mmCIF file of C-alpha atoms in Angstrom:
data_model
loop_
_atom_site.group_PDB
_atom_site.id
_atom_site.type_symbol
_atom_site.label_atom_id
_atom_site.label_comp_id
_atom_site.label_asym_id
_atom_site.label_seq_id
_atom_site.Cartn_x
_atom_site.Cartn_y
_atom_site.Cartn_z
ATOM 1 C CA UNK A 1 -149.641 -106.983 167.240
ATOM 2 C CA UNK A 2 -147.200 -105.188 164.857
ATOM 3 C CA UNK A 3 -149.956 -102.272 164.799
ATOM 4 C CA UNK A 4 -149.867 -101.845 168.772
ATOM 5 C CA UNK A 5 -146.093 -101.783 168.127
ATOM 6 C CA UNK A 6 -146.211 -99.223 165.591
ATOM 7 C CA UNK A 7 -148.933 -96.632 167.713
ATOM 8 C CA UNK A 8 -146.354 -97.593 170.716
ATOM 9 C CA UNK A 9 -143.550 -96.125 168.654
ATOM 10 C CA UNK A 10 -145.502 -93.137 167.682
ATOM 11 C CA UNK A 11 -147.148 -92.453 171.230
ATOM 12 C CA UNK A 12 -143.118 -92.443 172.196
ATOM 13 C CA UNK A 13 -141.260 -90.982 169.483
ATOM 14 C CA UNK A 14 -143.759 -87.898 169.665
ATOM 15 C CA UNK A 15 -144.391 -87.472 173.528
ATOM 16 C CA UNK A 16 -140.499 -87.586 173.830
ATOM 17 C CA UNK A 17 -137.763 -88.221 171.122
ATOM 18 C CA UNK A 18 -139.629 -85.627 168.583
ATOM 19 C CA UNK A 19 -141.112 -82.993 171.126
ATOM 20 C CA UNK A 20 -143.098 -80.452 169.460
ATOM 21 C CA UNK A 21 -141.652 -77.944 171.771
ATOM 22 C CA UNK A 22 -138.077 -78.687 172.016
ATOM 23 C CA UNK A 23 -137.029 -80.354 168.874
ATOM 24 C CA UNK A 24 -139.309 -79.075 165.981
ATOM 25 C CA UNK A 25 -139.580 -75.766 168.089
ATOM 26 C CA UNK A 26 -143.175 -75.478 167.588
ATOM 27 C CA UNK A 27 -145.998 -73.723 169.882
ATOM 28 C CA UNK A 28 -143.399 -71.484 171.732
ATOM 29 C CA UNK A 29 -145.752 -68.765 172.620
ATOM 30 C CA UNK A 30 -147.316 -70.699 175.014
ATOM 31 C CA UNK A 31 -144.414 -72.593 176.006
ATOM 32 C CA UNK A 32 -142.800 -69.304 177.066
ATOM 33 C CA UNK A 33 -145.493 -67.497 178.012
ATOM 34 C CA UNK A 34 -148.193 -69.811 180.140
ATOM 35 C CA UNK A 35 -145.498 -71.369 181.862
ATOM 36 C CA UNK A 36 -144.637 -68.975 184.732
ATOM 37 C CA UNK A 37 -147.048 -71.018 187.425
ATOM 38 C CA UNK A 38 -147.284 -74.850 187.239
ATOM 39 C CA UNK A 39 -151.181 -74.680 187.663
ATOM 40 C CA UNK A 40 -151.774 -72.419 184.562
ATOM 41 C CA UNK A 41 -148.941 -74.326 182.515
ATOM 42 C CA UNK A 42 -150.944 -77.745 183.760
ATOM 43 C CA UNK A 43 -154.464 -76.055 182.715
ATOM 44 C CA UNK A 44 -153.014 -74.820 179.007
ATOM 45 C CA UNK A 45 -151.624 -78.770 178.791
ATOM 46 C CA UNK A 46 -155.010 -80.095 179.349
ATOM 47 C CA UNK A 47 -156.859 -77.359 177.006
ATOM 48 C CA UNK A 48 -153.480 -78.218 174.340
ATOM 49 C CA UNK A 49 -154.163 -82.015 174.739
ATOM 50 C CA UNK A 50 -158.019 -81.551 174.244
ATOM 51 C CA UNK A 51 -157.845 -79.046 170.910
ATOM 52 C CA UNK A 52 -154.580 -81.214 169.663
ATOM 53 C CA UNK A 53 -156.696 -84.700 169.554
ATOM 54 C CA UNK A 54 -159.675 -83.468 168.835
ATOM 55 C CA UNK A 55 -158.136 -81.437 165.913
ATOM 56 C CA UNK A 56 -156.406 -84.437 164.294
ATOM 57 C CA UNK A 57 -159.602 -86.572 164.675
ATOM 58 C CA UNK A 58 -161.461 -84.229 163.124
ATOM 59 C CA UNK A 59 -159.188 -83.336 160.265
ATOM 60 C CA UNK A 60 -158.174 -86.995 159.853
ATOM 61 C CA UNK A 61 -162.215 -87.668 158.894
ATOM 62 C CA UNK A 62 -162.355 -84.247 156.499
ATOM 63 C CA UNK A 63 -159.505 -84.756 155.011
ATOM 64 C CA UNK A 64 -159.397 -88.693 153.929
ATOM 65 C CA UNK A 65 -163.619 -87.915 153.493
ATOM 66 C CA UNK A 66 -163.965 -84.794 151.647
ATOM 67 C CA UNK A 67 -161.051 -83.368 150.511
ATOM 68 C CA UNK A 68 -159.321 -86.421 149.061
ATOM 69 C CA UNK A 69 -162.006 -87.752 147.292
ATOM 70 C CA UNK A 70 -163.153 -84.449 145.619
ATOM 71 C CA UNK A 71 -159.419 -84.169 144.995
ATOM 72 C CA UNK A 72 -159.509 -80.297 146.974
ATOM 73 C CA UNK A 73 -156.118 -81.711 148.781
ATOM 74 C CA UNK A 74 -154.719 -78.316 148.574
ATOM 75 C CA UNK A 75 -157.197 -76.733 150.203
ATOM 76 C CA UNK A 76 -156.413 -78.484 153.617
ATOM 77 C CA UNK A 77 -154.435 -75.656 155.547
ATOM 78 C CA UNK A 78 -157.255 -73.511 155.648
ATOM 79 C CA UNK A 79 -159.758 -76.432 156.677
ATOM 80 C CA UNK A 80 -157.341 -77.343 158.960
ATOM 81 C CA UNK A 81 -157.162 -73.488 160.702
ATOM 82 C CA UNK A 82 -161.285 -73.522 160.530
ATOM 83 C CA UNK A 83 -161.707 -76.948 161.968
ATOM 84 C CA UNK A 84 -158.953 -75.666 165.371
ATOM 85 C CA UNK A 85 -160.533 -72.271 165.379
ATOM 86 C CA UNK A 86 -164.005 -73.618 166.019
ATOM 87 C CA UNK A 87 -162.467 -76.420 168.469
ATOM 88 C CA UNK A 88 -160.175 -73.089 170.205
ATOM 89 C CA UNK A 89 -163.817 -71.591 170.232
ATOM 90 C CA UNK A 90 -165.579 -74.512 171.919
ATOM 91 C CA UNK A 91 -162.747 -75.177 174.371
ATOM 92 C CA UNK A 92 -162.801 -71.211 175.484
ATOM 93 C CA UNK A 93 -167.155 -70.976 176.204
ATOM 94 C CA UNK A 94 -166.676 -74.695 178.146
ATOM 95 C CA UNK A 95 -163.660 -73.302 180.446
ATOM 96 C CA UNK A 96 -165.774 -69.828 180.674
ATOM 97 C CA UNK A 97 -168.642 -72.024 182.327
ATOM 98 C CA UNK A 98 -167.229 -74.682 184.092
ATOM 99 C CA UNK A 99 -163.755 -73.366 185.759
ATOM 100 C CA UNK A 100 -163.920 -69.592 185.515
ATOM 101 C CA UNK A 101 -160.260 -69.826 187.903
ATOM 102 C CA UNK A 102 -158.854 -71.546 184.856
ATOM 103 C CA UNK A 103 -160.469 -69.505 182.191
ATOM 104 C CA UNK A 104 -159.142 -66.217 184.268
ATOM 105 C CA UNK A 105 -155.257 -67.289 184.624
ATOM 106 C CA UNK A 106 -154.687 -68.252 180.687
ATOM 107 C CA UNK A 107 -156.771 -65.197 179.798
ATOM 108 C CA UNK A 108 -154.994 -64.016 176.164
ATOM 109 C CA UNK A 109 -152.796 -67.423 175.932
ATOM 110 C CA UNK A 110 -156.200 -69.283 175.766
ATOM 111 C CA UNK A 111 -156.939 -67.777 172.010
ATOM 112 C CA UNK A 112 -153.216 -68.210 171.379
ATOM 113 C CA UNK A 113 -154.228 -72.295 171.172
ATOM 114 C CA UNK A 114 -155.648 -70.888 167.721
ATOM 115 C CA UNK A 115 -152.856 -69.902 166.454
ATOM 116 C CA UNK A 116 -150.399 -72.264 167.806
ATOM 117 C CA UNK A 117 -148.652 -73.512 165.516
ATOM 118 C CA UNK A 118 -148.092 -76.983 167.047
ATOM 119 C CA UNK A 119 -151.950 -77.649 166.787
ATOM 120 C CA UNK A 120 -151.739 -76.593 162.850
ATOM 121 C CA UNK A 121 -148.099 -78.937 162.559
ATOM 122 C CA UNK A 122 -149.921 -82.213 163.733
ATOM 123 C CA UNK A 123 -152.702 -82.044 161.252
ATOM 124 C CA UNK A 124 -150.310 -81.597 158.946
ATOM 125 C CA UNK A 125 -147.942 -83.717 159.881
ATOM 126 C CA UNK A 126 -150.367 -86.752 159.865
ATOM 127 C CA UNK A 127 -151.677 -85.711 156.327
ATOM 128 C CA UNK A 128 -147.681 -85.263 155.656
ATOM 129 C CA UNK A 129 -146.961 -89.233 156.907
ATOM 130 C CA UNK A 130 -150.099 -90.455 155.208
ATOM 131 C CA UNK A 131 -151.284 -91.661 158.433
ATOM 132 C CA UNK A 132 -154.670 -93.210 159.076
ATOM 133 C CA UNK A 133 -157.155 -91.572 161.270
ATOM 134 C CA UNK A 134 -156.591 -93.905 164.395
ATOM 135 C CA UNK A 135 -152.729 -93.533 163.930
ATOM 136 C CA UNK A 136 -153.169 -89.654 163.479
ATOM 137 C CA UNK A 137 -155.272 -89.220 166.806
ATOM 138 C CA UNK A 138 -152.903 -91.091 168.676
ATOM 139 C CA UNK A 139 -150.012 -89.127 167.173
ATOM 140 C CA UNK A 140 -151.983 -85.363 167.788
ATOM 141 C CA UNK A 141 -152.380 -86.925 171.246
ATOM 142 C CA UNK A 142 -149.087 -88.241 172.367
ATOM 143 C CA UNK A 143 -147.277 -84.625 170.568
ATOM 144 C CA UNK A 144 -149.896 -82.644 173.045
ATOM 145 C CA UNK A 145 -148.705 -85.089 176.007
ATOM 146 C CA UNK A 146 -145.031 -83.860 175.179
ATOM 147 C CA UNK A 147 -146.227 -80.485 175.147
ATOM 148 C CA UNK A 148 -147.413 -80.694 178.041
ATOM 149 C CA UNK A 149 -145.121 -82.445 180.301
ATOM 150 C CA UNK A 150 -142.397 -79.863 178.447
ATOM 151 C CA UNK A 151 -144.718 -76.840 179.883
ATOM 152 C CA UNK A 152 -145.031 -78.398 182.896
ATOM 153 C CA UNK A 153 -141.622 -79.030 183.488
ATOM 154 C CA UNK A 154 -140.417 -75.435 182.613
ATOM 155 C CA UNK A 155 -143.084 -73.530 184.906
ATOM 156 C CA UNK A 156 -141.866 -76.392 187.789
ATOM 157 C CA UNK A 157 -138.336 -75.239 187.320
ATOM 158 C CA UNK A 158 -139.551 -71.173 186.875
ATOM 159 C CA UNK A 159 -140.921 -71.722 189.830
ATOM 160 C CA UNK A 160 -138.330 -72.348 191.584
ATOM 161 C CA UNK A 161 -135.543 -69.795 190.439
ATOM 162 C CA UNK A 162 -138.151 -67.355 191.675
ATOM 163 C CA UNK A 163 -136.079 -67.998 194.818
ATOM 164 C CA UNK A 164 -132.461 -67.774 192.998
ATOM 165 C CA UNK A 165 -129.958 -65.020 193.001
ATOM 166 C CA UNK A 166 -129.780 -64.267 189.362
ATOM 167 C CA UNK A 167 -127.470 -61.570 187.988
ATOM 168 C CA UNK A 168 -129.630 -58.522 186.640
ATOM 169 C CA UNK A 169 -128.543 -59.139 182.847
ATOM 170 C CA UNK A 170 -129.862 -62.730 182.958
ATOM 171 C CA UNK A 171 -133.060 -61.880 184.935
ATOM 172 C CA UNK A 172 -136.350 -62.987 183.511
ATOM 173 C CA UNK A 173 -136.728 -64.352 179.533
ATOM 174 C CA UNK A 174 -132.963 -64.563 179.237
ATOM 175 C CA UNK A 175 -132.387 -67.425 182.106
ATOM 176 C CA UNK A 176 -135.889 -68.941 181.128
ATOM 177 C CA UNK A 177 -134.503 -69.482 177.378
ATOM 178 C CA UNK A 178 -131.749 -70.864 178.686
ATOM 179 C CA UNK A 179 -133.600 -72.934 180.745
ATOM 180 C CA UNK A 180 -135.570 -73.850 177.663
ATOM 181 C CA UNK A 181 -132.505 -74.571 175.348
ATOM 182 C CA UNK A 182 -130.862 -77.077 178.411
ATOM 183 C CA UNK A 183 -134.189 -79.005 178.372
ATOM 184 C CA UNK A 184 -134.026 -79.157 174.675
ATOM 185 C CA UNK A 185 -130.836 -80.569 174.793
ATOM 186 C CA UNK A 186 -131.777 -83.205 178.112
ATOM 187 C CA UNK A 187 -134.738 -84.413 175.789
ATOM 188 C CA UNK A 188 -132.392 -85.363 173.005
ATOM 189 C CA UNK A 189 -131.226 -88.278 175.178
ATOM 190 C CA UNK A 190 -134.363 -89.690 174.640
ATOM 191 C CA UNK A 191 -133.530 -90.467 170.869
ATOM 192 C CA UNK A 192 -131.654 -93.441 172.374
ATOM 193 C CA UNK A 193 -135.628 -94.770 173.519
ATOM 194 C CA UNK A 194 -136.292 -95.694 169.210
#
């Protein structure tokens, strides 16, 4: 029972309290750039949630397999930025085939999932935390949950001050920064949830 407790806690504490996006301020080039329609920001969520999981499964098994045993530890950066390419890769030729619509509106953002650095953090940060390779999917999947509903959130609200008088100087990236920085600081209530 204490294990359920302790995935609950991470599943949280990522998704929310420690949000890739707005507290450790990782994978902003998507956040800021894919976010302008709630469809595409929804879509690069789903592809983010796929790599992210898939990515810490993956480099969960090489690492505690291969690299720890032949003692090649340092080497795991670079397996790390093979293993999400290749995912990145495989994600890209599946959207190609089966939603072209999808694969059309992310267009150069899609590749960006390469080098996001959010994907790359996870890996790391599960090596980082020593934690096993359930423990590490469940944490690569509940960070690419808060990425999501963070990208989500920000394309709902860009959406909507489409319609707003804004003054010329604060048109565009300026008022969606700010946008970005109020959300930051509306997701540190949740530190109160741990």
């Amino acid at each position: 029972m204490d294990n359920v407790k302790d995935l609950l806690v991470i599943l949280i504490g990522s998704s929310l309290v420690s949000n890739v996006v707005l507290s450790q301020f990782l994978g902003l080039c998507p956040f800021l750039g894919v976010s302008k329609k709630i469809k595409t920001a929804g879509g690069m969520g789903t592809a983010v949630i796929f790599v992210i999981t898939l990515a810490s499964a993956v480099a969960g098994v090489i690492y505690k397999f291969i690299l720890k045993p032949l003692h090649i530890e340092y080497l795991q950066t670079i397996v790390f930025i093979l293993v999400i390419a290749a995912l990145v890769q495989f994600v890209e030729m599946f959207l190609r085939k089966a939603m072209p619509s999808l694969y059309e509106a992310l267009g150069v953002y899609l590749p960006l999932i390469t080098t996001n650095c959010a994907v790359l953090g996870v890996a790391l940060t599960n090596v980082q935390k020593e934690y096993g390779i359930l423990t590490g999917i469940v944490n690569g999947f509940a960070t690419a949950v808060g990425f999501t509903v963070a990208i989500v959130i920000l394309a709902g609200l860009r959406e909507k001050m489409e319609y707003n008088d804004v003054p010329g100087p604060f048109r565009g990236m300026p008022t969606v920064l700010l946008t970005a920085g109020l959300m930051a600081i509306a997701f540190c209530g949740f530190s109160g949830l741990l």
